[in-house]
Amino acid sequence: MRADQTLVQFLREEKRLTGTHIGCDTVSCGACTVLLNGQAVKSCSVLAVQCDGARVDTVEGLCDQELSPLQQAFRECFAVQCGFCTPGFLMTACELMRTVKPKSRQELAVQLAGNYCRCTGYQPILDAIGRVLALPSPSR
Amino acid sequence: MASKGSGTSLSNPVLRSEDRRFLRGAGRYLADLSFPDTYHVAFVRSSEAHARIMDISTEKAYLPGVVGIFLAADLTSELGEVPMVWPVPGLQNPGHPLLAKETVRFPGEPIAVVIAADEQTARRAAKQVKVTYHRLPVVANLLQAVDRQAGGAAVHPEIADNIAYVWEREFGDPSALEKADDSFFQRLIIPRVAPLPMEPRGLIARYDREADLLSVWASSQFPHVLRLSLAVVLGHPESRIAVTVPDVGGAFGGKMNVYREDLLVAYFAKRLNLTLRYVETRSENFMAMTHGRDQIQDVRVFYTRRGRLLGMDVTIHANMGAYLQGATPGIPLFTAQMLSGCYRIPYIKVRVMGYYTNQAYTDAYRGAGRPEATYLVERVIEMVARKCGRDPLSVRLKNFIRRTQFPARVVTGLTYDSGDYSKALKKAAAKSGIKYWRSEQRARRLRGDRRQIGIGISSYVEFCGNSPSSAHAQLGLKTGGYESAVVRIHPTGAVTVISGSCPSGQGHETVWAQLVERCLGVAQEQVQVVTGTTTGTPWGGGTYGSRSAAVGGTAIYQACQRLIEKGRDYLQHLWQVKGEAIGFEQGVYSCGTRRISLQELAPRLYLAHDLPYGMEPGLEATVFFEPRSYTYPSGTHVCIVEVDALTGKTSILQYVAVDDCGHLLHEPIAKGQVIGGIVQGIGAALYEQIVQDEQTGQLLTQSFRSYHLPKAEDVPPIVTDHLCTPSPVNPLGVKGVGESGTIAAHPAVINAIVDALSVYGVEHVDMPATPEKLWQLCQMGGETE
Ligand code: FES
Ligand code: FES
């Protein structure tokens, strides 16, 4: 492992886990989000060496055969278009579901500020995560 | 037929098959592909907007692992330039070299190619290449070019006035203006924005010297066009280039171009006989992917006191950037074509002026010229309503093309296929509860509330189904507009459908399989969809201009029809009955008590033991569908905003979109396109803008930190609804849906903001309507009151 290698580079290049994506070079977009010891982090912002001995969860580990309820909700809400941002949103959502547990759609939206999506306009992503969190759905 | 079939409704939708891989992190985007012995490419890019290159020193850049560093002088002279396919008459084209030679003309322009064993080394080495510049005066933006404020600065010395071309047309009858009671002038500025797909661009190329085969993987919207361009520019046989497009992480027009980087990576892969990989960084994506919009529109509007729009005299100043990409000069002509909007306007005079600036090239970005037209027309109709003291809804109704007038020819020469503009408007108005918001608005105005309500309406029409090739000819665009499809039923009855369309997130795999199921009665699971490859496929146009459903989908539909006909011909012979006597429903032929499915016929047609005389064995069809006309989606969006006069902050309280995209092939996917498109439009209306320093030309927006992309919390709940006037120009009755949201959204938001601030005497605000801008307007208005 190179000393200057970021976690996302390590995952993609050494581990061939390419589900974690790179969408920027300023730690902005969240496409690279993974769970580091259960916490959502942008894996382009940590060095791989810093993660020695830590537990890292990536999108590849979210399910075996069947999609998880979160993934299923994404599918049913059509929260995926090009799919590039999707792993990042899923990992952030995993953390939110366990820790923050937003109480409203607005709160959820604020919590997702570190994840960008250029395709969906966020609405179906909020629908999907909101469904898993059992948030009241907005009137359409 | 498209309205029938199972699983298209919102209540019981067919889920997207591609999501299975995307949700597991098993999508394969360009950067995910890996090949043995790959070398990496980085570019030395200009840090200056406009400068003479005095010296390039590569001495310190030969780090361990660097294979080569190449400058413009190292390229072979046979190498062509970046292809441009839209030679507008009178165009001054300065050419588009692959590397800057003596002069750099925009920030980020490639100067040298660095090739190294790994990506980090390549990038580090590129930073070590020292370029000495002599700064030249810059044309830092379009306004400077228009005002010639640049102090005589010329982007290209041979084009002293920076004018790329002037294109003029006079449409309709100028005597219509005699009935006008009044006229007014308005300048509208549509800023430069960036497409910003979440996946940046990239390309991998490898060369097999034995086979003389150049294999290329690219994040692109059109593999066949890329192959053709590589063949022409590199002088390599087109038949020995294979282009593959893996999963594409968004495109929005930015990937419907062939760039210098693409050509250089492929060129060096062949020349050095190496596998080369280039994936741009986000900063590079900001600098060197095409930008969109960037027009200044000067409009004189002629109208009657009763709110009838009689004519417009329009000058569109359009920013080309420093060089021309594939379609750069032509995009503003799309604006000119659409200037009649949803209305009967008897007279339109238009002059399009293209300018060179020291900025990246513009080209198609979601909507490509049509958002600019809709913005102009919808701002104009709003201003007419205000000047006449009339309700903007009734002024629109008064000027609309009526339902009974379709097909409707507008003065700009287009013939709109179908629509019901009044119905969409009324539906949107009812759904958004305009009456309630008007009374709320009155109440807040009366009590001088700091938070004012604004109601913005946008009725749009756009053209999709790109394109009838003859329409390209008329506008001087040197491409065809058709699309191809192959539908192949294998001997086992399994189906492969090959489409020339090329997805970047629109769900083609799902929709094409569903379409084949509906046509041929073959279960979707048995349908293999092939897109994004030039290997073993007919020429494909690609995916852009909301064309996949109307053009690509129709090609698939027609190929299916041919197979059904072939099966029927065979059965005529086998059953000894007339063709008309043989029915076909849900994949099964029947005549009296006899029944056989198309899939069951497949093995017999491949066995070919009992074919009628002259019938070819096999069961496949190739179709090139040439549309006879554009399709014209339309609709009305209503946006309700609240603007806080003390902070200038805009909150969108409600957004309602009623769209008519003809028949929908897949309702939730279409809805997703509309909503995603609206949010891109909201982004441009409120936040987004590419900015260069006025003096130095430095790019100030090169990352997500300085360029505000809409985030989840910025987005209002969007309510969608649709109506359907099927398009008569294709058998599916579909129109296209990829761009309509973006096209409608800009004026919906800006009209709402102007409406809110009209209490402060505000008549117009240019995009992006940032808090600073709005706050200032409120201050000024407050003072004059
Ligand atoms: S890659 Fe964009 S935040 Fe990590
Ligand atoms: S689905 Fe494409 S960026 Fe989110």
mmCIF file with all atom_site columns, N, CA, C and O in Angstrom, chain A residues 26-42:
data_model
loop_
_atom_site.group_PDB
_atom_site.id
_atom_site.type_symbol
_atom_site.label_atom_id
_atom_site.label_alt_id
_atom_site.label_comp_id
_atom_site.label_asym_id
_atom_site.label_entity_id
_atom_site.label_seq_id
_atom_site.pdbx_PDB_ins_code
_atom_site.Cartn_x
_atom_site.Cartn_y
_atom_site.Cartn_z
_atom_site.occupancy
_atom_site.B_iso_or_equiv
_atom_site.pdbx_formal_charge
_atom_site.auth_seq_id
_atom_site.auth_comp_id
_atom_site.auth_asym_id
_atom_site.auth_atom_id
_atom_site.pdbx_PDB_model_num
ATOM 1  N N  . THR A 1 26 ? -12.506 17.241 -4.820 1.00 0.00 ? 26 THR A N  1
ATOM 2  C CA . THR A 1 26 ? -12.567 18.249 -3.752 1.00 0.00 ? 26 THR A CA 1
ATOM 3  C C  . THR A 1 26 ? -13.394 17.754 -2.559 1.00 0.00 ? 26 THR A C  1
ATOM 4  O O  . THR A 1 26 ? -13.914 18.564 -1.792 1.00 0.00 ? 26 THR A O  1
ATOM 5  N N  . VAL A 1 27 ? -13.556 16.451 -2.433 1.00 0.00 ? 27 VAL A N  1
ATOM 6  C CA . VAL A 1 27 ? -14.324 15.879 -1.314 1.00 0.00 ? 27 VAL A CA 1
ATOM 7  C C  . VAL A 1 27 ? -15.726 16.500 -1.243 1.00 0.00 ? 27 VAL A C  1
ATOM 8  O O  . VAL A 1 27 ? -16.197 16.884 -0.181 1.00 0.00 ? 27 VAL A O  1
ATOM 9  N N  . SER A 1 28 ? -16.389 16.593 -2.387 1.00 0.00 ? 28 SER A N  1
ATOM 10 C CA . SER A 1 28 ? -17.697 17.249 -2.425 1.00 0.00 ? 28 SER A CA 1
ATOM 11 C C  . SER A 1 28 ? -18.846 16.308 -2.736 1.00 0.00 ? 28 SER A C  1
ATOM 12 O O  . SER A 1 28 ? -19.928 16.442 -2.166 1.00 0.00 ? 28 SER A O  1
ATOM 13 N N  . CYS A 1 29 ? -18.657 15.360 -3.627 1.00 0.00 ? 29 CYS A N  1
ATOM 14 C CA . CYS A 1 29 ? -19.804 14.736 -4.297 1.00 0.00 ? 29 CYS A CA 1
ATOM 15 C C  . CYS A 1 29 ? -20.392 13.535 -3.573 1.00 0.00 ? 29 CYS A C  1
ATOM 16 O O  . CYS A 1 29 ? -21.547 13.189 -3.777 1.00 0.00 ? 29 CYS A O  1
ATOM 17 N N  . GLY A 1 30 ? -19.597 12.860 -2.770 1.00 0.00 ? 30 GLY A N  1
ATOM 18 C CA . GLY A 1 30 ? -20.120 11.728 -2.006 1.00 0.00 ? 30 GLY A CA 1
ATOM 19 C C  . GLY A 1 30 ? -20.245 10.424 -2.777 1.00 0.00 ? 30 GLY A C  1
ATOM 20 O O  . GLY A 1 30 ? -20.725 9.426  -2.235 1.00 0.00 ? 30 GLY A O  1
ATOM 21 N N  . ALA A 1 31 ? -19.811 10.388 -4.034 1.00 0.00 ? 31 ALA A N  1
ATOM 22 C CA . ALA A 1 31 ? -19.895 9.145  -4.810 1.00 0.00 ? 31 ALA A CA 1
ATOM 23 C C  . ALA A 1 31 ? -19.017 8.047  -4.204 1.00 0.00 ? 31 ALA A C  1
ATOM 24 O O  . ALA A 1 31 ? -19.202 6.873  -4.469 1.00 0.00 ? 31 ALA A O  1
ATOM 25 N N  . CYS A 1 32 ? -18.074 8.458  -3.384 1.00 0.00 ? 32 CYS A N  1
ATOM 26 C CA . CYS A 1 32 ? -17.093 7.539  -2.814 1.00 0.00 ? 32 CYS A CA 1
ATOM 27 C C  . CYS A 1 32 ? -17.436 7.120  -1.391 1.00 0.00 ? 32 CYS A C  1
ATOM 28 O O  . CYS A 1 32 ? -16.605 6.522  -0.704 1.00 0.00 ? 32 CYS A O  1
ATOM 29 N N  . THR A 1 33 ? -18.663 7.439  -0.933 1.00 0.00 ? 33 THR A N  1
ATOM 30 C CA . THR A 1 33 ? -19.007 7.196  0.473  1.00 0.00 ? 33 THR A CA 1
ATOM 31 C C  . THR A 1 33 ? -18.952 5.710  0.834  1.00 0.00 ? 33 THR A C  1
ATOM 32 O O  . THR A 1 33 ? -19.503 4.867  0.122  1.00 0.00 ? 33 THR A O  1
ATOM 33 N N  . VAL A 1 34 ? -18.268 5.397  1.929  1.00 0.00 ? 34 VAL A N  1
ATOM 34 C CA . VAL A 1 34 ? -18.250 4.037  2.492  1.00 0.00 ? 34 VAL A CA 1
ATOM 35 C C  . VAL A 1 34 ? -18.517 4.168  3.991  1.00 0.00 ? 34 VAL A C  1
ATOM 36 O O  . VAL A 1 34 ? -18.565 5.278  4.529  1.00 0.00 ? 34 VAL A O  1
ATOM 37 N N  . LEU A 1 35 ? -18.681 3.035  4.654  1.00 0.00 ? 35 LEU A N  1
ATOM 38 C CA . LEU A 1 35 ? -18.786 3.070  6.113  1.00 0.00 ? 35 LEU A CA 1
ATOM 39 C C  . LEU A 1 35 ? -17.435 2.683  6.696  1.00 0.00 ? 35 LEU A C  1
ATOM 40 O O  . LEU A 1 35 ? -16.888 1.632  6.361  1.00 0.00 ? 35 LEU A O  1
ATOM 41 N N  . LEU A 1 36 ? -16.914 3.549  7.545  1.00 0.00 ? 36 LEU A N  1
ATOM 42 C CA . LEU A 1 36 ? -15.651 3.271  8.216  1.00 0.00 ? 36 LEU A CA 1
ATOM 43 C C  . LEU A 1 36 ? -15.994 3.098  9.693  1.00 0.00 ? 36 LEU A C  1
ATOM 44 O O  . LEU A 1 36 ? -16.438 4.056  10.336 1.00 0.00 ? 36 LEU A O  1
ATOM 45 N N  . ASN A 1 37 ? -15.833 1.891  10.171 1.00 0.00 ? 37 ASN A N  1
ATOM 46 C CA . ASN A 1 37 ? -16.296 1.560  11.530 1.00 0.00 ? 37 ASN A CA 1
ATOM 47 C C  . ASN A 1 37 ? -17.738 2.029  11.726 1.00 0.00 ? 37 ASN A C  1
ATOM 48 O O  . ASN A 1 37 ? -18.079 2.608  12.754 1.00 0.00 ? 37 ASN A O  1
ATOM 49 N N  . GLY A 1 38 ? -18.554 1.785  10.721 1.00 0.00 ? 38 GLY A N  1
ATOM 50 C CA . GLY A 1 38 ? -19.975 2.088  10.825 1.00 0.00 ? 38 GLY A CA 1
ATOM 51 C C  . GLY A 1 38 ? -20.362 3.527  10.532 1.00 0.00 ? 38 GLY A C  1
ATOM 52 O O  . GLY A 1 38 ? -21.532 3.867  10.483 1.00 0.00 ? 38 GLY A O  1
ATOM 53 N N  . GLN A 1 39 ? -19.371 4.389  10.312 1.00 0.00 ? 39 GLN A N  1
ATOM 54 C CA . GLN A 1 39 ? -19.671 5.793  10.041 1.00 0.00 ? 39 GLN A CA 1
ATOM 55 C C  . GLN A 1 39 ? -19.484 6.100  8.563  1.00 0.00 ? 39 GLN A C  1
ATOM 56 O O  . GLN A 1 39 ? -18.472 5.695  7.979  1.00 0.00 ? 39 GLN A O  1
ATOM 57 N N  . ALA A 1 40 ? -20.410 6.842  8.001  1.00 0.00 ? 40 ALA A N  1
ATOM 58 C CA . ALA A 1 40 ? -20.280 7.195  6.585  1.00 0.00 ? 40 ALA A CA 1
ATOM 59 C C  . ALA A 1 40 ? -19.149 8.204  6.417  1.00 0.00 ? 40 ALA A C  1
ATOM 60 O O  . ALA A 1 40 ? -19.152 9.252  7.054  1.00 0.00 ? 40 ALA A O  1
ATOM 61 N N  . VAL A 1 41 ? -18.178 7.854  5.572  1.00 0.00 ? 41 VAL A N  1
ATOM 62 C CA . VAL A 1 41 ? -17.094 8.807  5.280  1.00 0.00 ? 41 VAL A CA 1
ATOM 63 C C  . VAL A 1 41 ? -16.872 8.846  3.773  1.00 0.00 ? 41 VAL A C  1
ATOM 64 O O  . VAL A 1 41 ? -17.198 7.895  3.055  1.00 0.00 ? 41 VAL A O  1
ATOM 65 N N  . LYS A 1 42 ? -16.317 9.952  3.346  1.00 0.00 ? 42 LYS A N  1
ATOM 66 C CA . LYS A 1 42 ? -15.942 10.041 1.940  1.00 0.00 ? 42 LYS A CA 1
ATOM 67 C C  . LYS A 1 42 ? -14.564 9.411  1.808  1.00 0.00 ? 42 LYS A C  1
ATOM 68 O O  . LYS A 1 42 ? -13.584 9.930  2.354  1.00 0.00 ? 42 LYS A O  1
#
